[in-house]
PDB file of C-alpha atoms and ligand atoms in Angstrom:
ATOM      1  CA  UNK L   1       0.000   0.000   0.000  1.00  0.00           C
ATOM      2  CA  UNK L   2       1.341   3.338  -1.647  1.00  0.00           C
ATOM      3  CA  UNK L   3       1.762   5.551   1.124  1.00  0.00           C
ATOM      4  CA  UNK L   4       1.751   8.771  -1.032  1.00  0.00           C
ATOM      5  CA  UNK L   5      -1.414   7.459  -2.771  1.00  0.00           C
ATOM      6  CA  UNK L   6      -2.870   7.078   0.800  1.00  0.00           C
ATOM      7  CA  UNK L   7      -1.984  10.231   1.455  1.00  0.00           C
ATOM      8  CA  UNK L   8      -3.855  11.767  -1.614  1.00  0.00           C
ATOM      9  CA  UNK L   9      -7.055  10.033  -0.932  1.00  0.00           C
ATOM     10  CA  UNK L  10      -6.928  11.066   2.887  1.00  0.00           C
ATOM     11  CA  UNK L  11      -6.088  14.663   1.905  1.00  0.00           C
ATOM     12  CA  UNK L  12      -9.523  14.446  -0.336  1.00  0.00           C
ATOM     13  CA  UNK L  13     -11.614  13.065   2.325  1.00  0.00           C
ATOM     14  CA  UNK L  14     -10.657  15.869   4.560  1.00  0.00           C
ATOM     15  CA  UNK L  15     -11.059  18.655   2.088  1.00  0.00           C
ATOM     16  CA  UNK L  16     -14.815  17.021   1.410  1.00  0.00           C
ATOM     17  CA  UNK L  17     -15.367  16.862   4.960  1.00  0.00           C
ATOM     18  CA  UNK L  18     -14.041  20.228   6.144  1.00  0.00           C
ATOM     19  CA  UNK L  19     -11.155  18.819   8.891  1.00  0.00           C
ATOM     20  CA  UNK L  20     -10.143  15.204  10.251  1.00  0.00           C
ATOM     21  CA  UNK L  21     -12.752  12.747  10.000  1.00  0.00           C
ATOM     22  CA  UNK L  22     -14.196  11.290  13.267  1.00  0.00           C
ATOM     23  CA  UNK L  23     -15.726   7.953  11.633  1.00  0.00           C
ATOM     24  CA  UNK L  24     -15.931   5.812   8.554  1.00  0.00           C
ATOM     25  CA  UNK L  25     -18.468   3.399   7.973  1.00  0.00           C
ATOM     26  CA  UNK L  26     -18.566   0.727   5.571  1.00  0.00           C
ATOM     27  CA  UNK L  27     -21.928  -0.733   3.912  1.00  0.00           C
ATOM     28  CA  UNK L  28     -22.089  -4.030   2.963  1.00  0.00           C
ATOM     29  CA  UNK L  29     -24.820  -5.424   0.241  1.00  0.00           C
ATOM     30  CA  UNK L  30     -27.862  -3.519  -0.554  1.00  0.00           C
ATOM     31  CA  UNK L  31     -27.522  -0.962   2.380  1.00  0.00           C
ATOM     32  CA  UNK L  32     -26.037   1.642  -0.070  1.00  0.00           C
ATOM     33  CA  UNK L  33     -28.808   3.924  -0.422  1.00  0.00           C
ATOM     34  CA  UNK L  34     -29.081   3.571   3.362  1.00  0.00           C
ATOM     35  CA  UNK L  35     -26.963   6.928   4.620  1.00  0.00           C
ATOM     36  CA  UNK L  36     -27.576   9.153   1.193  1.00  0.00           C
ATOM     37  CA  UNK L  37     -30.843  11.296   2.155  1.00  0.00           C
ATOM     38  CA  UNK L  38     -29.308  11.486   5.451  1.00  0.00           C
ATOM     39  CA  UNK L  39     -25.345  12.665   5.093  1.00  0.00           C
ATOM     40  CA  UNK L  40     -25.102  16.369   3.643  1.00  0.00           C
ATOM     41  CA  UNK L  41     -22.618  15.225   1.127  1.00  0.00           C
ATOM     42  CA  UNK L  42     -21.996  14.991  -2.289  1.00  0.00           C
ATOM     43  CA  UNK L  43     -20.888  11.176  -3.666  1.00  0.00           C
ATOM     44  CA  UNK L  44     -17.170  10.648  -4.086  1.00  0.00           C
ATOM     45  CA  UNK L  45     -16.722   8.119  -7.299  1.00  0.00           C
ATOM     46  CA  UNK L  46     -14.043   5.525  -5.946  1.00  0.00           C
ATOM     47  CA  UNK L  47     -11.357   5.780  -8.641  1.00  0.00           C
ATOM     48  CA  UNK L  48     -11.075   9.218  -7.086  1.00  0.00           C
ATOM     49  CA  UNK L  49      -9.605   8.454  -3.894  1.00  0.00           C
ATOM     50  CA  UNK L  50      -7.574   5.571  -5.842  1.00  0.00           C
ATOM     51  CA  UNK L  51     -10.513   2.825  -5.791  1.00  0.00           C
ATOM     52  CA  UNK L  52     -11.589   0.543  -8.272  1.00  0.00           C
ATOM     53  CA  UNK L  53     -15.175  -0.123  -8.785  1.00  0.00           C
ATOM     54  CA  UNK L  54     -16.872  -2.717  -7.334  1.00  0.00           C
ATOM     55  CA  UNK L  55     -17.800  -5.402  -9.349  1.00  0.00           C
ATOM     56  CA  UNK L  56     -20.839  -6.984  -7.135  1.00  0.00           C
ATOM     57  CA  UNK L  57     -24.520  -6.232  -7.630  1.00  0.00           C
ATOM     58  CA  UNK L  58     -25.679  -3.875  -4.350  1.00  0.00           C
ATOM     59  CA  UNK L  59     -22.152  -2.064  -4.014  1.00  0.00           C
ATOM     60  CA  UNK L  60     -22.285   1.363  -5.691  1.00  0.00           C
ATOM     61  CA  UNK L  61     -18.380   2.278  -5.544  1.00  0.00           C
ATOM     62  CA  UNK L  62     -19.277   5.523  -4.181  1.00  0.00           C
ATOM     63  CA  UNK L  63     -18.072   7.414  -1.111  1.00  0.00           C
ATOM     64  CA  UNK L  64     -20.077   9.838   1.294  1.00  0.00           C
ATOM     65  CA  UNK L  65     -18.615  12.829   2.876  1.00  0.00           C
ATOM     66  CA  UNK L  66     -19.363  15.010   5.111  1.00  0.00           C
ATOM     67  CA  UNK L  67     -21.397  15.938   8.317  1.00  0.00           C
ATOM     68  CA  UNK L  68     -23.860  13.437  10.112  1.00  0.00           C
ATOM     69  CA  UNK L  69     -24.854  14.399  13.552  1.00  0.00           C
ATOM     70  CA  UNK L  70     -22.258  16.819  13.044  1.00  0.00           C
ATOM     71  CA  UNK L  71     -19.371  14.630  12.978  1.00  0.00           C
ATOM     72  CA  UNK L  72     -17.417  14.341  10.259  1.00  0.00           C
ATOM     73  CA  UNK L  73     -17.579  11.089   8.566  1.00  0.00           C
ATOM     74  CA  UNK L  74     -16.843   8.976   5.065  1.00  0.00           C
ATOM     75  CA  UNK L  75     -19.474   6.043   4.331  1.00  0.00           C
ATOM     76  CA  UNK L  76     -18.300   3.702   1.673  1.00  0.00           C
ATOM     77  CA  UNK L  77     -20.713   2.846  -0.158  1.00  0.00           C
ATOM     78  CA  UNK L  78     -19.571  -0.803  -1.495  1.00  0.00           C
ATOM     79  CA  UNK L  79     -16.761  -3.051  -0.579  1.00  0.00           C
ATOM     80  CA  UNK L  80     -14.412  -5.500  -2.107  1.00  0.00           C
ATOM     81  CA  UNK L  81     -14.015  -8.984  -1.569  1.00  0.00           C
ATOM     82  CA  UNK L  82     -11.721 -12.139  -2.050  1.00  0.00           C
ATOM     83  CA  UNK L  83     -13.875 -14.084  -4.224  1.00  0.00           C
ATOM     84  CA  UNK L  84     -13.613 -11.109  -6.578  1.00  0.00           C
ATOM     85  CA  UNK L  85      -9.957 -11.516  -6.628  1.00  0.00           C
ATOM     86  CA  UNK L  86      -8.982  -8.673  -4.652  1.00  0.00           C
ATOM     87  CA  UNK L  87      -5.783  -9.516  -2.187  1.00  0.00           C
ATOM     88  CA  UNK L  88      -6.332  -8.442   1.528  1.00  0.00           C
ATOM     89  CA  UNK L  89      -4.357  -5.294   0.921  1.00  0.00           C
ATOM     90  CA  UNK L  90      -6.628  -4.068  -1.335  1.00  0.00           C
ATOM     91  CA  UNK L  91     -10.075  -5.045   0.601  1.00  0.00           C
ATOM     92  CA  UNK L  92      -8.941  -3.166   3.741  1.00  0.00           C
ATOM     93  CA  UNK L  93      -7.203   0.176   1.622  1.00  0.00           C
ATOM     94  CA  UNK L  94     -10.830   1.734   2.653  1.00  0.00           C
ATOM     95  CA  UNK L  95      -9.724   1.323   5.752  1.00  0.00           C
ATOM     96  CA  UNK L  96      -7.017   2.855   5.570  1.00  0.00           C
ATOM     97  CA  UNK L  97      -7.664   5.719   4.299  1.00  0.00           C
ATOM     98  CA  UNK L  98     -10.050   6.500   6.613  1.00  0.00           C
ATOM     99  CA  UNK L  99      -7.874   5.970   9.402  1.00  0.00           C
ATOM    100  CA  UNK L 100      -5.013   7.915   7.816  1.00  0.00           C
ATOM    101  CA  UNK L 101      -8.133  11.028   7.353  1.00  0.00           C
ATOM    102  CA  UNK L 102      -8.170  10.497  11.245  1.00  0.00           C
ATOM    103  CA  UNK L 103     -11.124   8.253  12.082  1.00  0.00           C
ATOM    104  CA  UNK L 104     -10.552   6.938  15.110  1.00  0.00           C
ATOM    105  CA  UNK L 105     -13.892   4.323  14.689  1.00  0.00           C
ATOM    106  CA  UNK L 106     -15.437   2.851  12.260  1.00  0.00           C
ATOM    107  CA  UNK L 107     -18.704   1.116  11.771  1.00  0.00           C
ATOM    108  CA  UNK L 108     -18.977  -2.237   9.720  1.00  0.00           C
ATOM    109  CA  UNK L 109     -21.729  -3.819   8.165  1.00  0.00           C
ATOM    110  CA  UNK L 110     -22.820  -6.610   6.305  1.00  0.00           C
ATOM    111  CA  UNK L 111     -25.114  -9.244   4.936  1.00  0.00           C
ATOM    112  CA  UNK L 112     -24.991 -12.769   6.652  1.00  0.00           C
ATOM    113  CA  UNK L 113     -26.331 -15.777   7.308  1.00  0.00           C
ATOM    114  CA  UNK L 114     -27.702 -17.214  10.259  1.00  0.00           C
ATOM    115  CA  UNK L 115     -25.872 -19.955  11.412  1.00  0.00           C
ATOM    116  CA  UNK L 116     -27.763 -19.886  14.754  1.00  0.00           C
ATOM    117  CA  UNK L 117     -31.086 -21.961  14.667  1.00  0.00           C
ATOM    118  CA  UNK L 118     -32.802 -19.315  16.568  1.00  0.00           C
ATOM    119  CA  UNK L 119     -31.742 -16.439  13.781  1.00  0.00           C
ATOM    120  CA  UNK L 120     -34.024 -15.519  11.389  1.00  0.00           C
ATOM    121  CA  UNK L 121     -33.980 -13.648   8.071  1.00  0.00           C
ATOM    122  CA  UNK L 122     -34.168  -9.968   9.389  1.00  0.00           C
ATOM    123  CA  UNK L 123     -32.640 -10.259  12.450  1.00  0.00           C
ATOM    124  CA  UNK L 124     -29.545  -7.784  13.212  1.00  0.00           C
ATOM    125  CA  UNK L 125     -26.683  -9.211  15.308  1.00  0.00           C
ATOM    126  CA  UNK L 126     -24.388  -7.097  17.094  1.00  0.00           C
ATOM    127  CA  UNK L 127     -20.769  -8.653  16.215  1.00  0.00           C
ATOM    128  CA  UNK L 128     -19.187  -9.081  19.735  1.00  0.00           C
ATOM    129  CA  UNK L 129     -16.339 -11.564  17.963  1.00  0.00           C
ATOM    130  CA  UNK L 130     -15.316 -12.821  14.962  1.00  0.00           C
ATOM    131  CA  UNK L 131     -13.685 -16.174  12.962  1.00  0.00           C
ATOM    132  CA  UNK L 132     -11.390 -15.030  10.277  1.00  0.00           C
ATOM    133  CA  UNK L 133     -11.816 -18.283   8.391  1.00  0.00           C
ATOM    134  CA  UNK L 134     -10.077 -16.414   4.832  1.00  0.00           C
ATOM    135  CA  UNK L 135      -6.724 -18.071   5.865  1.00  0.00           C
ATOM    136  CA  UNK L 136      -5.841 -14.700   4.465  1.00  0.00           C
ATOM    137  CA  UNK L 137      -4.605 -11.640   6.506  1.00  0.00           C
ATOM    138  CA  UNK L 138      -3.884  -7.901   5.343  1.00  0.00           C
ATOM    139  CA  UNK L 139      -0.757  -7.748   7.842  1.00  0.00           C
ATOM    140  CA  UNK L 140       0.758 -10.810   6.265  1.00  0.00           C
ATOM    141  CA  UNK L 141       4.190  -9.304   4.338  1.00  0.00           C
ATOM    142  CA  UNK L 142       7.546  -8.044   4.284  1.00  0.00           C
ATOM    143  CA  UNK L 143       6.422  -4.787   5.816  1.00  0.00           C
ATOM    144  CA  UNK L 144       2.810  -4.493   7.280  1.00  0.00           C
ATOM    145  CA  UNK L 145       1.091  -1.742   5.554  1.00  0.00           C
ATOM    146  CA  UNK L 146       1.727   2.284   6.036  1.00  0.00           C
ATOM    147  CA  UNK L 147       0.439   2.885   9.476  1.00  0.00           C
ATOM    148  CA  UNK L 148       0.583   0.104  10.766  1.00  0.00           C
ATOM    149  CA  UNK L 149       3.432  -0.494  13.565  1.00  0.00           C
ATOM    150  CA  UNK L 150       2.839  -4.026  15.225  1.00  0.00           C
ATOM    151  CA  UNK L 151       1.720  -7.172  12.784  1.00  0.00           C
ATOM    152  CA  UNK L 152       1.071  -9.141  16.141  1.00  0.00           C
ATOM    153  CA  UNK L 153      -2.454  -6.950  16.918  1.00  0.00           C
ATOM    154  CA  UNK L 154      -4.399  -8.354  20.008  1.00  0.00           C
ATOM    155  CA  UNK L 155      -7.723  -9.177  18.737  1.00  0.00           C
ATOM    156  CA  UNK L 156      -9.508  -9.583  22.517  1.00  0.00           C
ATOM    157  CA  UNK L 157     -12.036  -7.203  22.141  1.00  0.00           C
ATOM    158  CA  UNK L 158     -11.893  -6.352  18.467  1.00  0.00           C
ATOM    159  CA  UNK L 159     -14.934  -5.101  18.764  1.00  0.00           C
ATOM    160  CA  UNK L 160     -14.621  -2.254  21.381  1.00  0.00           C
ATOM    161  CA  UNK L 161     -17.451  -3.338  24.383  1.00  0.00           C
ATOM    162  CA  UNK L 162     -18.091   0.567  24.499  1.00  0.00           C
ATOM    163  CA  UNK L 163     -19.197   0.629  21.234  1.00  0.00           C
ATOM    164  CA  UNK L 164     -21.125  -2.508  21.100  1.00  0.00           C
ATOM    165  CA  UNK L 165     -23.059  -1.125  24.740  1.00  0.00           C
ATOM    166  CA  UNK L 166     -23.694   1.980  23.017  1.00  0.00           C
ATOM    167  CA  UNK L 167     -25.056  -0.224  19.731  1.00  0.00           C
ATOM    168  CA  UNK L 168     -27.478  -2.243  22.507  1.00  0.00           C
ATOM    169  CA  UNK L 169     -28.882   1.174  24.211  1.00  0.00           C
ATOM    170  CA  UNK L 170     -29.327   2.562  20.323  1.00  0.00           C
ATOM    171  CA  UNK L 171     -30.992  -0.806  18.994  1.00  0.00           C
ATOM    172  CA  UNK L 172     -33.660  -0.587  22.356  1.00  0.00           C
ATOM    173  CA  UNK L 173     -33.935   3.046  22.085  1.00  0.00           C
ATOM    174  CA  UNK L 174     -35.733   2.354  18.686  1.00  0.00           C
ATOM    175  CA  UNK L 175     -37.425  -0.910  19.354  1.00  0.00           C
ATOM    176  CA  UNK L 176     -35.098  -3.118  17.189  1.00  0.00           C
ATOM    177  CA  UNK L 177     -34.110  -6.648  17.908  1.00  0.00           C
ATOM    178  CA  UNK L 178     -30.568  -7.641  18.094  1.00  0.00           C
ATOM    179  CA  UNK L 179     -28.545 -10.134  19.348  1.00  0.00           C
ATOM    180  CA  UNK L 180     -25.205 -11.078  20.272  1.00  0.00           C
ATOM    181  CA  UNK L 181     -22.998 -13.037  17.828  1.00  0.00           C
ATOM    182  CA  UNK L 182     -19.703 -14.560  16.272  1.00  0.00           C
ATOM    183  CA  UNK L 183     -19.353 -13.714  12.666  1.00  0.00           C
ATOM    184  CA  UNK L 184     -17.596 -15.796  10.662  1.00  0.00           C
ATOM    185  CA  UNK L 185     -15.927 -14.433   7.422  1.00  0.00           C
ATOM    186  CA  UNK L 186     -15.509 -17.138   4.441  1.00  0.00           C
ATOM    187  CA  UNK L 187     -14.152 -16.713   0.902  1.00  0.00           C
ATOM    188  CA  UNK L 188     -17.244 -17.746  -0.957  1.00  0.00           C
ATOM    189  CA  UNK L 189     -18.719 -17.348  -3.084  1.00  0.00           C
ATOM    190  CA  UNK L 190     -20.527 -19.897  -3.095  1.00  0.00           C
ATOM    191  CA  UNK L 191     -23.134 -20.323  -0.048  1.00  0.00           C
ATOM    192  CA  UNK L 192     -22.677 -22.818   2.655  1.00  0.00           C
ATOM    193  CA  UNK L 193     -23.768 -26.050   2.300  1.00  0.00           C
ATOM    194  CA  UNK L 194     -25.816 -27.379   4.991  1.00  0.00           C
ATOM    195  CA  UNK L 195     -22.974 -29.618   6.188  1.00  0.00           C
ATOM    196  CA  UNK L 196     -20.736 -26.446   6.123  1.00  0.00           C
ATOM    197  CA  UNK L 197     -23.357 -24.537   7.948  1.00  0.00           C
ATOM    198  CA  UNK L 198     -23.851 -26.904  11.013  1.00  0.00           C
ATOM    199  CA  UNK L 199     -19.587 -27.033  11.286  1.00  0.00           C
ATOM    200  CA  UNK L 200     -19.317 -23.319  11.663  1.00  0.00           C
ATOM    201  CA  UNK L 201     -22.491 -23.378  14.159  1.00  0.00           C
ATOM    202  CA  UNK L 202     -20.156 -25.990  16.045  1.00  0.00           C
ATOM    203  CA  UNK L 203     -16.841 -23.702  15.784  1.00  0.00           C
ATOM    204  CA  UNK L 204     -18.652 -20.707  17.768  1.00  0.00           C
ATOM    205  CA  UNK L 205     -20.523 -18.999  14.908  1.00  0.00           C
ATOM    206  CA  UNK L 206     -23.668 -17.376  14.706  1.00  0.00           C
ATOM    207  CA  UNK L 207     -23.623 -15.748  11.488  1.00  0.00           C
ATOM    208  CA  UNK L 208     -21.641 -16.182   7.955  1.00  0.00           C
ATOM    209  CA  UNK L 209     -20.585 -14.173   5.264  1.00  0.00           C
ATOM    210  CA  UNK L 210     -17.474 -13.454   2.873  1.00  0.00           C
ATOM    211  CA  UNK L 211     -16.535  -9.733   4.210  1.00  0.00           C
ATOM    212  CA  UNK L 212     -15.800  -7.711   7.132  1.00  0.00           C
ATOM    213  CA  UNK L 213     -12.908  -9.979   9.023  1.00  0.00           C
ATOM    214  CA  UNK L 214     -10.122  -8.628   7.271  1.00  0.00           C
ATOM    215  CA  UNK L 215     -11.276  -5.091   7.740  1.00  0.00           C
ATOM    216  CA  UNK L 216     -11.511  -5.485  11.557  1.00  0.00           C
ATOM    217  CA  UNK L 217      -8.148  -7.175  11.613  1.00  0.00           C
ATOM    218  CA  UNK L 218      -6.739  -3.678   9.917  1.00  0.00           C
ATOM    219  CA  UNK L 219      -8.587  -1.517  11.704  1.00  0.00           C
ATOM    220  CA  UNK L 220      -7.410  -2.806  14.885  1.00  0.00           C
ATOM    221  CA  UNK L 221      -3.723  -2.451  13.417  1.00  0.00           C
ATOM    222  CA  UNK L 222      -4.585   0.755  12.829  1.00  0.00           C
ATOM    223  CA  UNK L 223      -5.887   1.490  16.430  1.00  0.00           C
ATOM    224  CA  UNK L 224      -9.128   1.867  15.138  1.00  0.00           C
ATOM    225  CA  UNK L 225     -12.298   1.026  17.338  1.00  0.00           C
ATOM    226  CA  UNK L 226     -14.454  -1.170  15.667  1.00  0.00           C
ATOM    227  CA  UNK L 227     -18.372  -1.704  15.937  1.00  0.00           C
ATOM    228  CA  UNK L 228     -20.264  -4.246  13.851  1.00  0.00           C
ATOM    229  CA  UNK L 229     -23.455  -5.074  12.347  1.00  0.00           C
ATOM    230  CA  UNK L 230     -24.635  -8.333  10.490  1.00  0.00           C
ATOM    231  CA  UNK L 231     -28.521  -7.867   9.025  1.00  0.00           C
ATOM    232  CA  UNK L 232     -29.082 -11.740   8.861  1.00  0.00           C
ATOM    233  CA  UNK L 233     -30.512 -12.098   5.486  1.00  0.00           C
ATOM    234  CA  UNK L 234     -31.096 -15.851   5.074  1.00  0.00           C
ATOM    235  CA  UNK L 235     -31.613 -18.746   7.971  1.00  0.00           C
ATOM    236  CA  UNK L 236     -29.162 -21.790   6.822  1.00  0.00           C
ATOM    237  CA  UNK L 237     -29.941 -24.492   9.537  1.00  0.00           C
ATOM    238  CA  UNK L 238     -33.912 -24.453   7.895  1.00  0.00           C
ATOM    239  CA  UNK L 239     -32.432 -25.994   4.164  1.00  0.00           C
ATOM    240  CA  UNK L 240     -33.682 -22.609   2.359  1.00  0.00           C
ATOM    241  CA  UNK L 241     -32.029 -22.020  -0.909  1.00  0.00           C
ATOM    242  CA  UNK L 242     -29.946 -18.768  -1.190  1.00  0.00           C
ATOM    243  CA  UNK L 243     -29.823 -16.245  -3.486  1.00  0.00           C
ATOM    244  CA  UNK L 244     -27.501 -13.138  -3.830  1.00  0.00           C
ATOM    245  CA  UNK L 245     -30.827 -11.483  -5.132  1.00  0.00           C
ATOM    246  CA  UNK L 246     -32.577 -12.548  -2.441  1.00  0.00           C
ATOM    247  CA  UNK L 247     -29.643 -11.596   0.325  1.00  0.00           C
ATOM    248  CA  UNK L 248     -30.187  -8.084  -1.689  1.00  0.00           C
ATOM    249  CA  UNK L 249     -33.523  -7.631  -0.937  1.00  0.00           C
ATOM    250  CA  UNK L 250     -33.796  -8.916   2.259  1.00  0.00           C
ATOM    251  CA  UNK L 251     -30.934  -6.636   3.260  1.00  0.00           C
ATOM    252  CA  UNK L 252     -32.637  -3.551   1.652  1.00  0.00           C
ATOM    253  CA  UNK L 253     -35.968  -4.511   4.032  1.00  0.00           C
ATOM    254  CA  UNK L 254     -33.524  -3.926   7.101  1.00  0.00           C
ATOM    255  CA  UNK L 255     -31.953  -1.036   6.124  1.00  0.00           C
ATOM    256  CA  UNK L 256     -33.637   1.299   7.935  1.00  0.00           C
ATOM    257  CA  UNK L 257     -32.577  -0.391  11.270  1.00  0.00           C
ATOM    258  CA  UNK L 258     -29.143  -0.460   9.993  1.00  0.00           C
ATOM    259  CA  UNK L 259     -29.270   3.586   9.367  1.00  0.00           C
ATOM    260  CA  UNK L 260     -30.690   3.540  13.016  1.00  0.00           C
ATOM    261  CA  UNK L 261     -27.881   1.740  14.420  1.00  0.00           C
ATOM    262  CA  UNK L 262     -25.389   3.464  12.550  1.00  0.00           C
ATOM    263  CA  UNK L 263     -26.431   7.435  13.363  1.00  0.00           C
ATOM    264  CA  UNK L 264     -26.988   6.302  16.548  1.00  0.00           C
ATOM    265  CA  UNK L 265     -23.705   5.208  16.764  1.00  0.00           C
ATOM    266  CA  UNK L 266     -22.104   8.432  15.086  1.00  0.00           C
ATOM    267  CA  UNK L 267     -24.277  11.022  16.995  1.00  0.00           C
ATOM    268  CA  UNK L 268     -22.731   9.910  20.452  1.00  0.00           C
ATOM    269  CA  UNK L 269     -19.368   8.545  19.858  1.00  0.00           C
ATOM    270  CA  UNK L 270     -17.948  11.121  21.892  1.00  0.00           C
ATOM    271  CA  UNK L 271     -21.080  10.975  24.482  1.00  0.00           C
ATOM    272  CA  UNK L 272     -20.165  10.004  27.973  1.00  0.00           C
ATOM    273  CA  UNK L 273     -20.531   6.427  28.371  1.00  0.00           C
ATOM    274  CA  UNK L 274     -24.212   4.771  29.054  1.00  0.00           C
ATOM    275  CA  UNK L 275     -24.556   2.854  31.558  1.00  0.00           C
ATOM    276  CA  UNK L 276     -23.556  -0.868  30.829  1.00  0.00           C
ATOM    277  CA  UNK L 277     -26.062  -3.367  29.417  1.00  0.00           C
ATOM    278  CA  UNK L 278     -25.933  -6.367  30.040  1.00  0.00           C
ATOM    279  CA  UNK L 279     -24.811  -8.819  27.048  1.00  0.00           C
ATOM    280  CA  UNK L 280     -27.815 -10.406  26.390  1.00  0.00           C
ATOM    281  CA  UNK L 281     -27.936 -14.389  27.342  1.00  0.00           C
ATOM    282  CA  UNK L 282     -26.121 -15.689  24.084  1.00  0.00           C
ATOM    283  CA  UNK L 283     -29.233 -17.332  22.123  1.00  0.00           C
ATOM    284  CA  UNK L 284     -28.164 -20.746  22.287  1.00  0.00           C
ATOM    285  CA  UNK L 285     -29.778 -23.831  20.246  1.00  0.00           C
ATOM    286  CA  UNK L 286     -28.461 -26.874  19.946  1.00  0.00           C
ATOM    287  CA  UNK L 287     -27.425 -28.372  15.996  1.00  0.00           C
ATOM    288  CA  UNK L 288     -27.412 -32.155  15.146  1.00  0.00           C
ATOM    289  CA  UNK L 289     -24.395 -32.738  13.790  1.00  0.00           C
TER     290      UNK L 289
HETATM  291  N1  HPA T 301     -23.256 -16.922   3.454  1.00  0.00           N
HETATM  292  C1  HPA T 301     -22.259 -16.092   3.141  1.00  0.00           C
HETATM  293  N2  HPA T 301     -22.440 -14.807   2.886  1.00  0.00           N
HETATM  294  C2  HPA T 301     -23.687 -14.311   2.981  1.00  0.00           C
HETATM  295  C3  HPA T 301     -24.767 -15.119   3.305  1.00  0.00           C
HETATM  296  C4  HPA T 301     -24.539 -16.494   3.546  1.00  0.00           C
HETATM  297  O1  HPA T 301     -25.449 -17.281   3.838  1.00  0.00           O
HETATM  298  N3  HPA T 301     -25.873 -14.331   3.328  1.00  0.00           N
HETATM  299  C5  HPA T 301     -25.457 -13.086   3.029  1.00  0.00           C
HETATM  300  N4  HPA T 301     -24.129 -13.062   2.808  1.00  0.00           N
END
């Protein structure tokens, strides 16, 4: 990763945003139109800041910047992914430049699966831990990318229990459902297959998909605090088929809650802390194996 080119795009994102960003958020599939009537912004085209477009159906290839709540923030509008052929270094450079504009959190989101027996379509889990199951890593080189001064990054508490207690007072402030879980990040891109589904339910895993892991593992190496959000689009352990049409549109029917969860997020980063929830019970269900 180009540090000059890094740089470049950083400089951009602050001129668009009027200073050093507090926050970056990155939507996954279908939740693209989620933040646009609701950031003061004009759209960034990716091969701007030194992108390439995104080649999946549901990822615009767009960035937002500007004010939300009055912070100043950069939603990407569309990610890359492995199974498109893009190395590690290049999934996470949004994260990157983000953190090199100065956001010091950043919000993740995604389509998954449920893995959990109790998850259905339309549920939103909370990502309290993850299962980088890529066998891929973006610190993996001669030198770990620009920014980044220890490869060996701690990953207890990836995702920052601040942030996740503030995501469980925003979810109940506006009524939505949410549980705890383990996302586990694949390659794809092909869906699981039942037997795959019921091993990764036995490994720890509530939810799948093929995104997101790497991105926390840089944004911890970049001392970034990380919150997640999964929109559980499809329920494997009931033998549905799955689409990527029909991840889209379920994920489009929860993005509203996602917006929620996200401004919520934003507006009170900086808020004194609310008082601890409690994690909620994990929803446990037992799988035949
Ligand atoms: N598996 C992997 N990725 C996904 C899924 C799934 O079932 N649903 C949405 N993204």
């Amino acid at each position: 990763m180009k540090r000059k080119k890094l740089d470049e795009a950083a400089d951009l994102l602050r001129e668009r945003a009027g200073g050093t960003l507090d926050a970056a958020i990155i939507l996954g599939s279908g939740f693209g139109g989620v933040l646009r009537d609701r950031i003061s912004a004009t759209p960034l085209a990716y091969k701007k800041i030194g992108m390439p477009e995104p080649t999946v159906p549901g990822h615009a290839g767009e960035a937002l910047v500007g004010q939300l709540h009055g912070r100043r923030i950069v939603a990407f509008s569309g990610r890359f992914h492995l199974y498109e052929g893009y190395e590690p270094l290049e999934i996470v450079y949004p994260v990157a430049v983000a953190a090199h504009a100065g956001a010091k959190t950043i919000v993740l989101t995604n389509a998954a699966g449920g893995v959990n027996a109790k998850f259905h379509a339309g549920d939103l889990m909370l990502i309290v831990d993850q299962l980088n199951l890529t066998g891929r890593s973006p610190l993996v080189g001669r030198v770990p990318f620009a920014g980044v001064k220890d490869r060996f990054v701690d990953m207890v508490d990836a995702y920052d229990p601040n942030l996740c207690n503030l995501a469980r007072h925003v979810a109940m402030q506006y009524s939505i459902v949410m549980h705890d879980g383990v996302y586990a990040g694949l390659i794809g891109p092909a869906y699981e297959s039942p037997a795959e589904a019921r091993l990764l339910r036995v490994m720890g895993a509530d939810a799948v998909g093929m995104s997101t892991v790497l991105e926390t593992i840089a944004a911890r190496a970049l001392g970034m605090s990380v919150v997640g959000f999964s929109l559980i689009t499809n329920a494997h352990l009931t033998g549905e088929a799955t689409s990527h049409a029909a991840v889209i549109a379920a994920s489009q029917r929860g993005a509203n809650d996602v917006a929620r969860l996200i401004e919520g997020i934003v507006a009170n980063i900086d808020a004194p802390l609310p008082a601890p929830i409690e994690a909620p019970a994990k929803t446990e269900d037992s799988v035949p194996v």
